[in-house]
mmCIF file of C-alpha atoms in Angstrom:
data_model
loop_
_atom_site.group_PDB
_atom_site.id
_atom_site.type_symbol
_atom_site.label_atom_id
_atom_site.label_comp_id
_atom_site.label_asym_id
_atom_site.label_seq_id
_atom_site.Cartn_x
_atom_site.Cartn_y
_atom_site.Cartn_z
ATOM 1 C CA MET A 14 0.000 0.000 0.000
ATOM 2 C CA SER A 15 1.658 3.177 -1.075
ATOM 3 C CA ALA A 16 1.314 6.472 0.764
ATOM 4 C CA PRO A 17 -0.743 9.167 -1.011
ATOM 5 C CA LEU A 18 1.441 11.694 -2.772
ATOM 6 C CA THR A 19 1.644 15.330 -1.781
ATOM 7 C CA PRO A 20 -0.142 17.245 -4.564
ATOM 8 C CA SER A 21 1.531 19.878 -6.699
ATOM 9 C CA GLN A 22 0.811 23.630 -6.599
ATOM 10 C CA THR A 23 1.962 26.442 -8.838
ATOM 11 C CA VAL A 24 5.366 28.037 -8.340
ATOM 12 C CA GLY A 25 3.461 31.370 -8.409
ATOM 13 C CA PRO A 26 4.853 34.694 -9.633
ATOM 14 C CA PHE A 27 7.213 35.427 -6.720
ATOM 15 C CA PHE A 28 9.705 32.536 -6.818
ATOM 16 C CA GLY A 29 12.476 34.998 -7.708
ATOM 17 C CA VAL A 30 13.515 35.353 -4.079
ATOM 18 C CA GLY A 31 13.796 31.595 -3.553
ATOM 19 C CA LEU A 32 14.770 29.589 -6.602
ATOM 20 C CA PRO A 33 17.066 31.337 -9.103
ATOM 21 C CA PHE A 34 20.738 31.299 -8.137
ATOM 22 C CA GLU A 35 23.862 32.944 -9.479
ATOM 23 C CA LYS A 36 25.172 31.372 -12.719
ATOM 24 C CA GLY A 37 22.201 29.013 -12.679
ATOM 25 C CA GLU A 38 22.164 29.031 -16.482
ATOM 26 C CA GLN A 39 25.612 27.369 -16.552
ATOM 27 C CA VAL A 40 24.720 23.698 -16.987
ATOM 28 C CA GLY A 41 27.965 22.173 -18.212
ATOM 29 C CA PRO A 42 31.504 22.906 -17.003
ATOM 30 C CA ALA A 43 32.229 26.635 -17.481
ATOM 31 C CA GLY A 44 34.483 27.346 -20.455
ATOM 32 C CA ALA A 45 34.480 23.709 -21.609
ATOM 33 C CA ALA A 46 35.478 22.951 -25.190
ATOM 34 C CA GLY A 47 32.385 22.545 -27.323
ATOM 35 C CA SER A 48 30.241 24.742 -25.091
ATOM 36 C CA ILE A 49 26.831 25.423 -26.594
ATOM 37 C CA ARG A 50 24.622 28.395 -25.874
ATOM 38 C CA ILE A 51 20.910 27.656 -25.930
ATOM 39 C CA GLU A 52 18.414 30.497 -26.262
ATOM 40 C CA GLY A 53 14.662 30.374 -26.292
ATOM 41 C CA GLN A 54 11.410 31.965 -25.349
ATOM 42 C CA VAL A 55 8.390 30.693 -23.434
ATOM 43 C CA LEU A 56 5.086 31.658 -25.083
ATOM 44 C CA ASP A 57 1.457 31.307 -24.011
ATOM 45 C CA GLY A 58 -1.656 30.356 -25.977
ATOM 46 C CA HIS A 59 -1.852 33.833 -27.546
ATOM 47 C CA GLY A 60 1.785 33.689 -28.571
ATOM 48 C CA ASP A 61 2.626 36.266 -25.902
ATOM 49 C CA PRO A 62 5.856 35.949 -23.893
ATOM 50 C CA VAL A 63 5.620 34.344 -20.456
ATOM 51 C CA PRO A 64 7.784 36.649 -18.319
ATOM 52 C CA ASP A 65 7.449 34.696 -15.072
ATOM 53 C CA ALA A 66 8.493 31.148 -15.929
ATOM 54 C CA LEU A 67 11.357 29.193 -14.408
ATOM 55 C CA LEU A 68 13.150 26.594 -16.478
ATOM 56 C CA GLU A 69 15.345 23.764 -15.293
ATOM 57 C CA VAL A 70 17.690 21.662 -17.387
ATOM 58 C CA TRP A 71 18.967 18.298 -16.183
ATOM 59 C CA GLN A 72 21.205 16.268 -18.441
ATOM 60 C CA PRO A 73 23.746 13.453 -18.366
ATOM 61 C CA ASP A 74 27.453 14.025 -18.926
ATOM 62 C CA GLU A 75 29.276 13.364 -22.182
ATOM 63 C CA GLY A 76 29.361 9.671 -21.299
ATOM 64 C CA GLY A 77 25.569 9.558 -20.941
ATOM 65 C CA GLN A 78 25.669 9.282 -17.122
ATOM 66 C CA TYR A 79 23.742 11.516 -14.727
ATOM 67 C CA GLN A 80 26.170 13.035 -12.225
ATOM 68 C CA THR A 81 24.122 12.969 -9.050
ATOM 69 C CA VAL A 82 26.650 14.623 -6.771
ATOM 70 C CA VAL A 83 26.680 18.045 -8.255
ATOM 71 C CA ASN A 84 29.597 20.341 -7.558
ATOM 72 C CA SER A 85 30.505 23.827 -8.632
ATOM 73 C CA THR A 86 32.490 22.952 -11.766
ATOM 74 C CA ALA A 87 30.450 20.284 -13.562
ATOM 75 C CA THR A 88 26.786 20.105 -12.829
ATOM 76 C CA GLY A 89 24.455 18.947 -15.555
ATOM 77 C CA PHE A 90 21.784 20.963 -13.769
ATOM 78 C CA GLY A 91 20.703 24.477 -14.670
ATOM 79 C CA ARG A 92 18.006 26.916 -13.697
ATOM 80 C CA CYS A 93 16.993 30.129 -15.458
ATOM 81 C CA ARG A 94 13.993 32.418 -15.095
ATOM 82 C CA THR A 95 12.490 34.090 -18.123
ATOM 83 C CA ASP A 96 12.849 37.846 -18.588
ATOM 84 C CA ALA A 97 10.247 40.414 -19.662
ATOM 85 C CA GLU A 98 10.364 38.993 -23.224
ATOM 86 C CA GLY A 99 9.880 35.429 -21.994
ATOM 87 C CA ALA A 100 13.492 34.718 -22.956
ATOM 88 C CA PHE A 101 15.859 32.280 -21.254
ATOM 89 C CA ASN A 102 19.315 30.892 -21.955
ATOM 90 C CA PHE A 103 21.586 28.047 -20.882
ATOM 91 C CA VAL A 104 25.207 27.207 -21.576
ATOM 92 C CA THR A 105 26.148 23.545 -21.699
ATOM 93 C CA VAL A 106 27.920 20.778 -23.590
ATOM 94 C CA LYS A 107 26.122 18.164 -25.628
ATOM 95 C CA PRO A 108 25.343 15.149 -23.417
ATOM 96 C CA GLY A 109 26.184 11.604 -24.422
ATOM 97 C CA PRO A 110 23.520 9.031 -25.256
ATOM 98 C CA SER A 111 21.861 7.863 -22.028
ATOM 99 C CA ARG A 112 20.232 4.437 -21.819
ATOM 100 C CA ALA A 113 16.491 3.851 -21.940
ATOM 101 C CA PRO A 114 15.093 1.532 -19.245
ATOM 102 C CA ASP A 115 15.352 -1.397 -21.666
ATOM 103 C CA GLY A 116 19.033 -0.646 -22.301
ATOM 104 C CA HIS A 117 18.668 0.902 -25.756
ATOM 105 C CA ALA A 118 20.533 4.122 -26.458
ATOM 106 C CA GLN A 119 18.576 7.366 -26.504
ATOM 107 C CA ALA A 120 19.571 10.264 -28.727
ATOM 108 C CA PRO A 121 21.399 13.057 -26.871
ATOM 109 C CA HIS A 122 18.846 15.352 -25.258
ATOM 110 C CA LEU A 123 18.265 17.745 -22.395
ATOM 111 C CA ASN A 124 15.409 17.223 -19.955
ATOM 112 C CA VAL A 125 13.667 20.582 -19.700
ATOM 113 C CA THR A 126 11.212 21.334 -16.881
ATOM 114 C CA VAL A 127 8.909 24.355 -16.975
ATOM 115 C CA PHE A 128 7.407 26.057 -13.927
ATOM 116 C CA ALA A 129 5.261 29.195 -14.075
ATOM 117 C CA ARG A 130 2.441 31.112 -12.521
ATOM 118 C CA GLY A 131 -0.634 29.458 -13.999
ATOM 119 C CA LEU A 132 0.987 26.022 -14.163
ATOM 120 C CA LEU A 133 -0.538 24.023 -11.309
ATOM 121 C CA ARG A 134 1.943 21.226 -12.113
ATOM 122 C CA HIS A 135 5.298 21.511 -13.795
ATOM 123 C CA LEU A 136 5.736 20.473 -17.419
ATOM 124 C CA VAL A 137 8.461 18.164 -18.689
ATOM 125 C CA THR A 138 9.795 18.232 -22.233
ATOM 126 C CA ARG A 139 13.029 17.335 -24.044
ATOM 127 C CA MET A 140 15.371 19.298 -26.274
ATOM 128 C CA TYR A 141 17.041 17.227 -29.005
ATOM 129 C CA PHE A 142 20.003 18.254 -31.189
ATOM 130 C CA PRO A 143 19.570 18.993 -34.904
ATOM 131 C CA ASP A 144 22.985 17.546 -35.843
ATOM 132 C CA GLU A 145 22.031 14.015 -34.727
ATOM 133 C CA PRO A 146 19.653 12.859 -37.491
ATOM 134 C CA GLY A 147 20.610 9.178 -37.165
ATOM 135 C CA ALA A 148 20.301 9.014 -33.374
ATOM 136 C CA ASN A 149 17.108 11.078 -33.436
ATOM 137 C CA ALA A 150 15.510 8.735 -35.995
ATOM 138 C CA ALA A 151 16.233 5.772 -33.700
ATOM 139 C CA ASP A 152 15.243 7.490 -30.438
ATOM 140 C CA PRO A 153 12.591 5.485 -28.544
ATOM 141 C CA VAL A 154 10.883 8.596 -27.146
ATOM 142 C CA LEU A 155 10.702 10.538 -30.418
ATOM 143 C CA LYS A 156 9.151 7.428 -31.981
ATOM 144 C CA LEU A 157 6.249 7.725 -29.512
ATOM 145 C CA VAL A 158 5.521 11.293 -30.642
ATOM 146 C CA GLU A 159 3.345 11.839 -33.683
ATOM 147 C CA PRO A 160 5.639 12.856 -36.567
ATOM 148 C CA ALA A 161 3.994 16.250 -37.126
ATOM 149 C CA ARG A 162 4.820 17.331 -33.556
ATOM 150 C CA ARG A 163 8.405 16.027 -33.314
ATOM 151 C CA SER A 164 9.838 19.323 -34.520
ATOM 152 C CA THR A 165 8.655 20.978 -31.283
ATOM 153 C CA LEU A 166 11.333 18.922 -29.469
ATOM 154 C CA MET A 167 14.150 19.823 -31.867
ATOM 155 C CA ALA A 168 16.484 22.741 -31.264
ATOM 156 C CA ARG A 169 17.203 24.878 -34.314
ATOM 157 C CA ASP A 170 20.750 25.762 -35.347
ATOM 158 C CA ASP A 171 20.799 29.551 -35.380
ATOM 159 C CA GLY A 172 24.480 29.979 -36.172
ATOM 160 C CA GLU A 173 25.996 31.030 -32.845
ATOM 161 C CA VAL A 174 23.304 29.470 -30.714
ATOM 162 C CA LEU A 175 20.781 26.667 -30.579
ATOM 163 C CA ARG A 176 17.255 28.025 -30.500
ATOM 164 C CA PHE A 177 14.559 26.213 -28.498
ATOM 165 C CA ASP A 178 11.201 27.917 -27.980
ATOM 166 C CA ILE A 179 8.535 26.482 -25.713
ATOM 167 C CA HIS A 180 4.885 26.988 -26.661
ATOM 168 C CA LEU A 181 2.665 26.168 -23.701
ATOM 169 C CA GLN A 182 -0.452 26.177 -25.889
ATOM 170 C CA GLY A 183 -1.600 26.765 -29.424
ATOM 171 C CA GLU A 184 -0.899 25.640 -32.959
ATOM 172 C CA ARG A 185 2.763 24.903 -32.270
ATOM 173 C CA GLU A 186 2.230 23.592 -28.734
ATOM 174 C CA THR A 187 5.379 21.875 -27.469
ATOM 175 C CA VAL A 188 5.165 18.161 -26.749
ATOM 176 C CA PHE A 189 5.119 17.561 -22.991
ATOM 177 C CA PHE A 190 5.385 14.200 -21.268
ATOM 178 C CA VAL A 191 3.309 12.648 -18.524
ATOM 179 C CA ILE A 192 5.486 12.697 -15.439
ATOM 180 C CA MET B 24 -7.792 7.079 -7.746
ATOM 181 C CA SER B 25 -4.646 7.021 -9.844
ATOM 182 C CA GLU B 26 -1.694 9.258 -9.002
ATOM 183 C CA ASP B 27 -2.721 11.620 -11.777
ATOM 184 C CA GLU B 28 -6.338 11.977 -10.680
ATOM 185 C CA ARG B 29 -5.197 13.272 -7.293
ATOM 186 C CA GLU B 30 -3.233 16.103 -8.893
ATOM 187 C CA PRO B 31 -4.718 19.379 -10.083
ATOM 188 C CA ALA B 32 -5.585 19.423 -13.778
ATOM 189 C CA TYR B 33 -3.415 21.775 -15.834
ATOM 190 C CA LEU B 34 -6.510 23.700 -16.887
ATOM 191 C CA TYR B 35 -8.543 24.980 -13.929
ATOM 192 C CA PRO B 36 -10.461 27.977 -15.299
ATOM 193 C CA ASP B 37 -11.268 29.435 -11.846
ATOM 194 C CA TYR B 38 -7.531 30.052 -11.590
ATOM 195 C CA VAL B 39 -7.387 32.521 -14.462
ATOM 196 C CA GLY B 40 -3.643 32.113 -14.973
ATOM 197 C CA THR B 41 -4.132 28.545 -16.228
ATOM 198 C CA ARG B 42 -6.310 29.525 -19.195
ATOM 199 C CA LEU B 43 -3.567 30.510 -21.642
ATOM 200 C CA ARG B 44 -0.800 28.448 -20.098
ATOM 201 C CA ALA B 45 -2.237 24.948 -19.638
ATOM 202 C CA PRO B 46 -1.320 22.611 -22.490
ATOM 203 C CA VAL B 47 -4.356 21.654 -24.563
ATOM 204 C CA LYS B 48 -2.948 18.699 -26.490
ATOM 205 C CA PRO B 49 -2.650 15.419 -24.592
ATOM 206 C CA LEU B 50 0.641 14.848 -22.802
ATOM 207 C CA VAL B 51 2.679 11.971 -24.221
ATOM 208 C CA GLN B 52 2.891 8.920 -21.975
ATOM 209 C CA LEU B 53 6.261 7.153 -21.911
ATOM 210 C CA PRO B 54 6.663 3.547 -20.784
ATOM 211 C CA ASP B 55 7.365 3.071 -17.071
ATOM 212 C CA GLY B 56 10.929 3.828 -16.131
ATOM 213 C CA PHE B 57 11.748 6.632 -18.565
ATOM 214 C CA HIS B 58 11.638 9.208 -15.757
ATOM 215 C CA ASP B 59 13.329 7.004 -13.172
ATOM 216 C CA PHE B 60 16.849 8.323 -13.754
ATOM 217 C CA PRO B 61 18.525 10.005 -10.767
ATOM 218 C CA ALA B 62 17.603 13.529 -9.719
ATOM 219 C CA PRO B 63 20.309 16.095 -9.001
ATOM 220 C CA LEU B 64 21.375 15.805 -5.385
ATOM 221 C CA PHE B 65 22.624 19.276 -4.446
ATOM 222 C CA PRO B 66 21.873 21.621 -7.308
ATOM 223 C CA ARG B 67 23.127 24.534 -5.215
ATOM 224 C CA SER B 68 25.059 25.140 -2.036
ATOM 225 C CA VAL B 69 23.437 24.864 1.383
ATOM 226 C CA THR B 70 25.093 26.417 4.424
ATOM 227 C CA GLU B 71 24.366 25.801 8.074
ATOM 228 C CA LEU B 72 22.173 28.867 8.621
ATOM 229 C CA ASP B 73 20.196 28.696 5.388
ATOM 230 C CA HIS B 74 17.319 26.964 7.229
ATOM 231 C CA ASP B 75 16.805 29.944 9.572
ATOM 232 C CA LEU B 76 14.951 32.752 7.806
ATOM 233 C CA THR B 77 14.996 34.860 10.985
ATOM 234 C CA ARG B 78 18.801 35.211 11.073
ATOM 235 C CA GLN B 79 19.696 36.521 7.628
ATOM 236 C CA HIS B 80 19.842 40.204 8.624
ATOM 237 C CA PRO B 81 21.151 42.288 11.547
ATOM 238 C CA GLY B 82 17.754 42.399 13.262
ATOM 239 C CA GLU B 83 14.887 39.983 13.748
ATOM 240 C CA PRO B 84 11.971 40.072 11.333
ATOM 241 C CA VAL B 85 8.581 41.278 12.499
ATOM 242 C CA GLY B 86 5.965 38.595 12.965
ATOM 243 C CA GLU B 87 5.117 35.396 14.753
ATOM 244 C CA ARG B 88 8.245 33.195 14.930
ATOM 245 C CA ILE B 89 7.474 29.599 13.926
ATOM 246 C CA ILE B 90 9.245 26.291 13.409
ATOM 247 C CA VAL B 91 8.207 24.316 10.334
ATOM 248 C CA THR B 92 9.325 20.720 10.344
ATOM 249 C CA GLY B 93 8.457 17.345 8.909
ATOM 250 C CA ARG B 94 9.737 14.383 6.928
ATOM 251 C CA VAL B 95 10.239 13.820 3.223
ATOM 252 C CA LEU B 96 9.193 10.289 2.223
ATOM 253 C CA ASP B 97 8.741 8.403 -1.020
ATOM 254 C CA SER B 98 5.469 6.703 -1.863
ATOM 255 C CA ASP B 99 6.728 3.457 -0.305
ATOM 256 C CA GLY B 100 7.185 5.304 2.988
ATOM 257 C CA ARG B 101 10.967 5.338 2.845
ATOM 258 C CA PRO B 102 12.728 8.519 4.016
ATOM 259 C CA VAL B 103 14.322 10.610 1.296
ATOM 260 C CA GLN B 104 17.666 11.540 2.784
ATOM 261 C CA GLY B 105 20.137 14.244 1.833
ATOM 262 C CA THR B 106 17.772 15.965 -0.564
ATOM 263 C CA ILE B 107 17.576 19.749 -0.873
ATOM 264 C CA VAL B 108 14.392 21.475 0.341
ATOM 265 C CA GLU B 109 13.964 25.069 -0.869
ATOM 266 C CA VAL B 110 11.320 27.419 0.571
ATOM 267 C CA TRP B 111 10.146 30.963 -0.096
ATOM 268 C CA GLN B 112 7.331 33.049 1.353
ATOM 269 C CA ALA B 113 5.802 36.474 1.990
ATOM 270 C CA ASN B 114 6.651 38.416 5.146
ATOM 271 C CA ALA B 115 4.286 38.801 8.110
ATOM 272 C CA ALA B 116 2.476 41.638 6.319
ATOM 273 C CA GLY B 117 1.830 39.517 3.218
ATOM 274 C CA ARG B 118 4.505 41.124 1.018
ATOM 275 C CA TYR B 119 7.194 39.325 -0.976
ATOM 276 C CA LEU B 120 10.646 40.738 -1.450
ATOM 277 C CA ASP B 121 10.083 40.712 -5.203
ATOM 278 C CA GLN B 122 10.009 43.758 -7.432
ATOM 279 C CA ASP B 123 6.874 42.426 -9.108
ATOM 280 C CA ASP B 124 4.950 42.333 -5.819
ATOM 281 C CA GLN B 125 3.042 45.621 -5.719
ATOM 282 C CA HIS B 126 0.841 44.851 -2.689
ATOM 283 C CA PRO B 127 0.897 48.078 -0.585
ATOM 284 C CA ALA B 128 2.071 46.350 2.586
ATOM 285 C CA PRO B 129 5.440 47.106 4.181
ATOM 286 C CA LEU B 130 8.643 45.294 3.293
ATOM 287 C CA ASP B 131 10.625 44.093 6.292
ATOM 288 C CA PRO B 132 14.327 45.028 6.113
ATOM 289 C CA ASN B 133 15.073 41.996 8.297
ATOM 290 C CA PHE B 134 13.275 39.417 6.186
ATOM 291 C CA SER B 135 14.120 38.118 2.732
ATOM 292 C CA GLY B 136 11.790 35.127 2.862
ATOM 293 C CA ALA B 137 13.931 32.375 1.299
ATOM 294 C CA GLY B 138 15.613 29.371 2.896
ATOM 295 C CA ARG B 139 16.935 25.910 2.177
ATOM 296 C CA CYS B 140 18.178 22.828 3.966
ATOM 297 C CA LEU B 141 19.061 19.188 3.372
ATOM 298 C CA THR B 142 17.023 16.332 4.840
ATOM 299 C CA ASP B 143 18.748 14.130 7.420
ATOM 300 C CA ALA B 144 19.076 10.331 7.392
ATOM 301 C CA GLN B 145 15.427 9.944 8.484
ATOM 302 C CA GLY B 146 14.195 12.446 5.898
ATOM 303 C CA HIS B 147 13.627 15.246 8.421
ATOM 304 C CA TYR B 148 13.764 18.887 7.424
ATOM 305 C CA ARG B 149 13.445 21.918 9.726
ATOM 306 C CA PHE B 150 13.027 25.640 9.105
ATOM 307 C CA ILE B 151 12.739 28.583 11.465
ATOM 308 C CA THR B 152 10.782 31.470 10.009
ATOM 309 C CA ILE B 153 7.890 33.815 10.700
ATOM 310 C CA LYS B 154 4.284 33.089 9.836
ATOM 311 C CA PRO B 155 3.549 34.603 6.408
ATOM 312 C CA GLY B 156 0.610 36.976 5.992
ATOM 313 C CA ALA B 157 -2.319 36.577 3.611
ATOM 314 C CA TYR B 158 -2.240 38.854 0.567
ATOM 315 C CA PRO B 159 -4.607 40.006 -2.167
ATOM 316 C CA TRP B 160 -4.277 39.007 -5.804
ATOM 317 C CA LYS B 161 -6.205 39.928 -8.905
ATOM 318 C CA ASN B 162 -7.638 36.542 -9.890
ATOM 319 C CA HIS B 163 -11.209 37.611 -9.058
ATOM 320 C CA ARG B 164 -12.901 40.349 -7.051
ATOM 321 C CA ASN B 165 -11.651 40.464 -3.447
ATOM 322 C CA ALA B 166 -9.355 37.473 -3.966
ATOM 323 C CA TRP B 167 -6.896 36.730 -1.149
ATOM 324 C CA ARG B 168 -4.318 33.967 -0.949
ATOM 325 C CA PRO B 169 -4.363 32.030 2.310
ATOM 326 C CA ALA B 170 -1.076 32.154 4.244
ATOM 327 C CA HIS B 171 1.333 29.674 2.686
ATOM 328 C CA ILE B 172 4.985 28.709 2.305
ATOM 329 C CA HIS B 173 6.254 27.572 -1.109
ATOM 330 C CA PHE B 174 8.305 24.344 -1.134
ATOM 331 C CA SER B 175 10.530 22.904 -3.863
ATOM 332 C CA LEU B 176 11.930 19.346 -3.668
ATOM 333 C CA PHE B 177 13.891 17.009 -5.947
ATOM 334 C CA GLY B 178 13.765 13.584 -4.272
ATOM 335 C CA ASN B 179 15.693 10.579 -5.593
ATOM 336 C CA VAL B 180 14.566 10.276 -9.199
ATOM 337 C CA PHE B 181 13.540 12.705 -11.915
ATOM 338 C CA ARG B 182 9.836 11.953 -11.518
ATOM 339 C CA SER B 183 10.003 12.834 -7.785
ATOM 340 C CA ARG B 184 10.314 16.574 -8.527
ATOM 341 C CA LEU B 185 7.688 18.564 -6.628
ATOM 342 C CA VAL B 186 6.904 22.252 -6.238
ATOM 343 C CA THR B 187 3.985 22.899 -3.930
ATOM 344 C CA GLN B 188 2.652 25.085 -1.117
ATOM 345 C CA MET B 189 2.111 24.402 2.588
ATOM 346 C CA TYR B 190 -0.906 25.973 4.300
ATOM 347 C CA PHE B 191 -1.805 26.578 7.958
ATOM 348 C CA PRO B 192 -4.632 24.834 9.838
ATOM 349 C CA GLY B 193 -7.890 26.728 10.282
ATOM 350 C CA ASP B 194 -7.186 29.427 7.693
ATOM 351 C CA PRO B 195 -10.627 30.693 6.537
ATOM 352 C CA LEU B 196 -9.221 31.693 3.144
ATOM 353 C CA MET B 197 -8.492 28.130 2.052
ATOM 354 C CA GLY B 198 -12.092 27.416 0.997
ATOM 355 C CA GLN B 199 -12.167 30.222 -1.570
ATOM 356 C CA ASP B 200 -8.662 29.837 -2.952
ATOM 357 C CA PRO B 201 -8.749 28.436 -6.502
ATOM 358 C CA ILE B 202 -5.110 27.351 -6.321
ATOM 359 C CA LEU B 203 -5.738 25.047 -3.350
ATOM 360 C CA GLN B 204 -9.225 24.107 -4.603
ATOM 361 C CA SER B 205 -7.749 22.976 -7.934
ATOM 362 C CA ILE B 206 -6.852 19.725 -6.141
ATOM 363 C CA PRO B 207 -9.853 17.518 -6.896
ATOM 364 C CA ASP B 208 -10.453 15.816 -3.554
ATOM 365 C CA GLN B 209 -10.699 17.005 0.031
ATOM 366 C CA ALA B 210 -8.143 14.447 1.247
ATOM 367 C CA GLY B 211 -5.642 15.742 -1.300
ATOM 368 C CA ARG B 212 -6.196 19.349 -0.260
ATOM 369 C CA GLY B 213 -5.792 18.274 3.359
ATOM 370 C CA ARG B 214 -2.352 16.907 2.578
ATOM 371 C CA LEU B 215 -1.144 20.451 1.953
ATOM 372 C CA VAL B 216 -2.275 21.698 5.372
ATOM 373 C CA SER B 217 0.273 21.536 8.174
ATOM 374 C CA ARG B 218 -0.801 20.692 11.700
ATOM 375 C CA PHE B 219 0.004 22.512 14.909
ATOM 376 C CA ASP B 220 2.702 20.510 16.668
ATOM 377 C CA PRO B 221 2.719 21.076 20.455
ATOM 378 C CA GLU B 222 5.614 18.616 20.987
ATOM 379 C CA THR B 223 7.965 20.555 18.736
ATOM 380 C CA THR B 224 6.760 23.947 19.956
ATOM 381 C CA VAL B 225 9.512 25.573 22.046
ATOM 382 C CA PRO B 226 8.116 27.146 25.242
ATOM 383 C CA GLU B 227 8.581 30.914 25.495
ATOM 384 C CA TRP B 228 9.992 30.981 21.957
ATOM 385 C CA ALA B 229 8.113 29.620 18.923
ATOM 386 C CA LEU B 230 5.048 27.651 17.838
ATOM 387 C CA ALA B 231 5.711 24.661 15.617
ATOM 388 C CA TYR B 232 3.882 23.308 12.593
ATOM 389 C CA ARG B 233 4.436 19.827 11.213
ATOM 390 C CA TRP B 234 4.086 18.868 7.567
ATOM 391 C CA ASP B 235 5.203 15.620 5.924
ATOM 392 C CA ILE B 236 5.794 15.434 2.190
ATOM 393 C CA VAL B 237 5.396 12.305 0.027
ATOM 394 C CA LEU B 238 7.211 12.271 -3.338
ATOM 395 C CA ARG B 239 6.756 9.959 -6.314
ATOM 396 C CA GLY B 240 9.110 6.993 -6.281
ATOM 397 C CA ARG B 241 10.252 4.950 -9.259
ATOM 398 C CA ALA B 242 7.527 3.990 -11.730
ATOM 399 C CA ALA B 243 9.244 0.759 -12.777
ATOM 400 C CA THR B 244 10.315 -2.060 -10.504
ATOM 401 C CA PRO B 245 14.103 -2.101 -10.649
ATOM 402 C CA PHE B 246 15.688 -4.869 -12.681
ATOM 403 C CA GLU B 247 12.427 -5.948 -14.328
ATOM 404 C CA ASN B 248 14.082 -5.735 -17.722
ATOM 405 C CA GLU B 249 17.135 -7.691 -16.698
ATOM 406 C CA ARG B 250 17.429 -11.411 -17.149
#
């Protein structure tokens, strides 16, 4: 008999005093070779920016392993609040292929969690890399997503940065996963 | 009821903020185990005094000093040890130290309203703070949030992540608060209400409230795919 879970509540609009921390957007080791800057925007059902969202990234290392004891140089974890334009950014390195529960390799991806005023529960999505067409085609999670919506999980190469926008609602609504 | 039916729906129109932010398309279900990978353990530093929100400034904050304590457990009843617990809250007058909070109540120069700690081997956490005030918001006419403390927890695996709010027993504002009422059943709402704890109350010093937190455990039985 399992104990009943504690229900979720919204992060509200005033998490700024409690959750963001200095250099929270630095996910991978600072200054590492192959560092990638990720930029994006969180948008609501009208396409308007969401200026009070908090994003978290949690990713494995380059060997595909989650580093659970996080220290100040290499983390794999990042946290960034959106600004007035709904914009966020992270700096990281591309993770290695982690293993699915059945042992198959997954394509490199970041786990992205979204909190915001108006979200009674957090949302979980994934950001995949556009330069991994082979691994993405074989990825067991992408295969479960209807083809027309897979592009919402794919970062876009924007030259200097990878672009990853999150649409909470609407025509281009991002794919979110049941937690 | 399933785990999901006990949680608030993403869309709860009485809470106006959900209307343009709740996803409309169905969330994609992954097979059991895909969210069972480890959670980050210490995503940020925790120092010895971070659990005491009354000692972050030269003077003491205004308000009713309280102790908030409890245990963090997984759904099998096992303590979650060494996990970070982050809290934030309004001051005794119902005002957050946040530039976006425009409620015309005084800021307290001796209160920032944020704390964190790590659970011990039995899953215990403990904060010292002041009781937050109720405050108005613009969700509907004459809307007031009941007094609450925000909590953020990671637990052992990715699917354990929880951000929620702890309320105080007997608060008359709970019945009209759409954020709390978004939880579908009374028992579920009750699990967010702390109880007065006379045993932990320190005579001549501070009242105590007790609140236990239960996080999702693994979805898959370990090793089920191994032969």
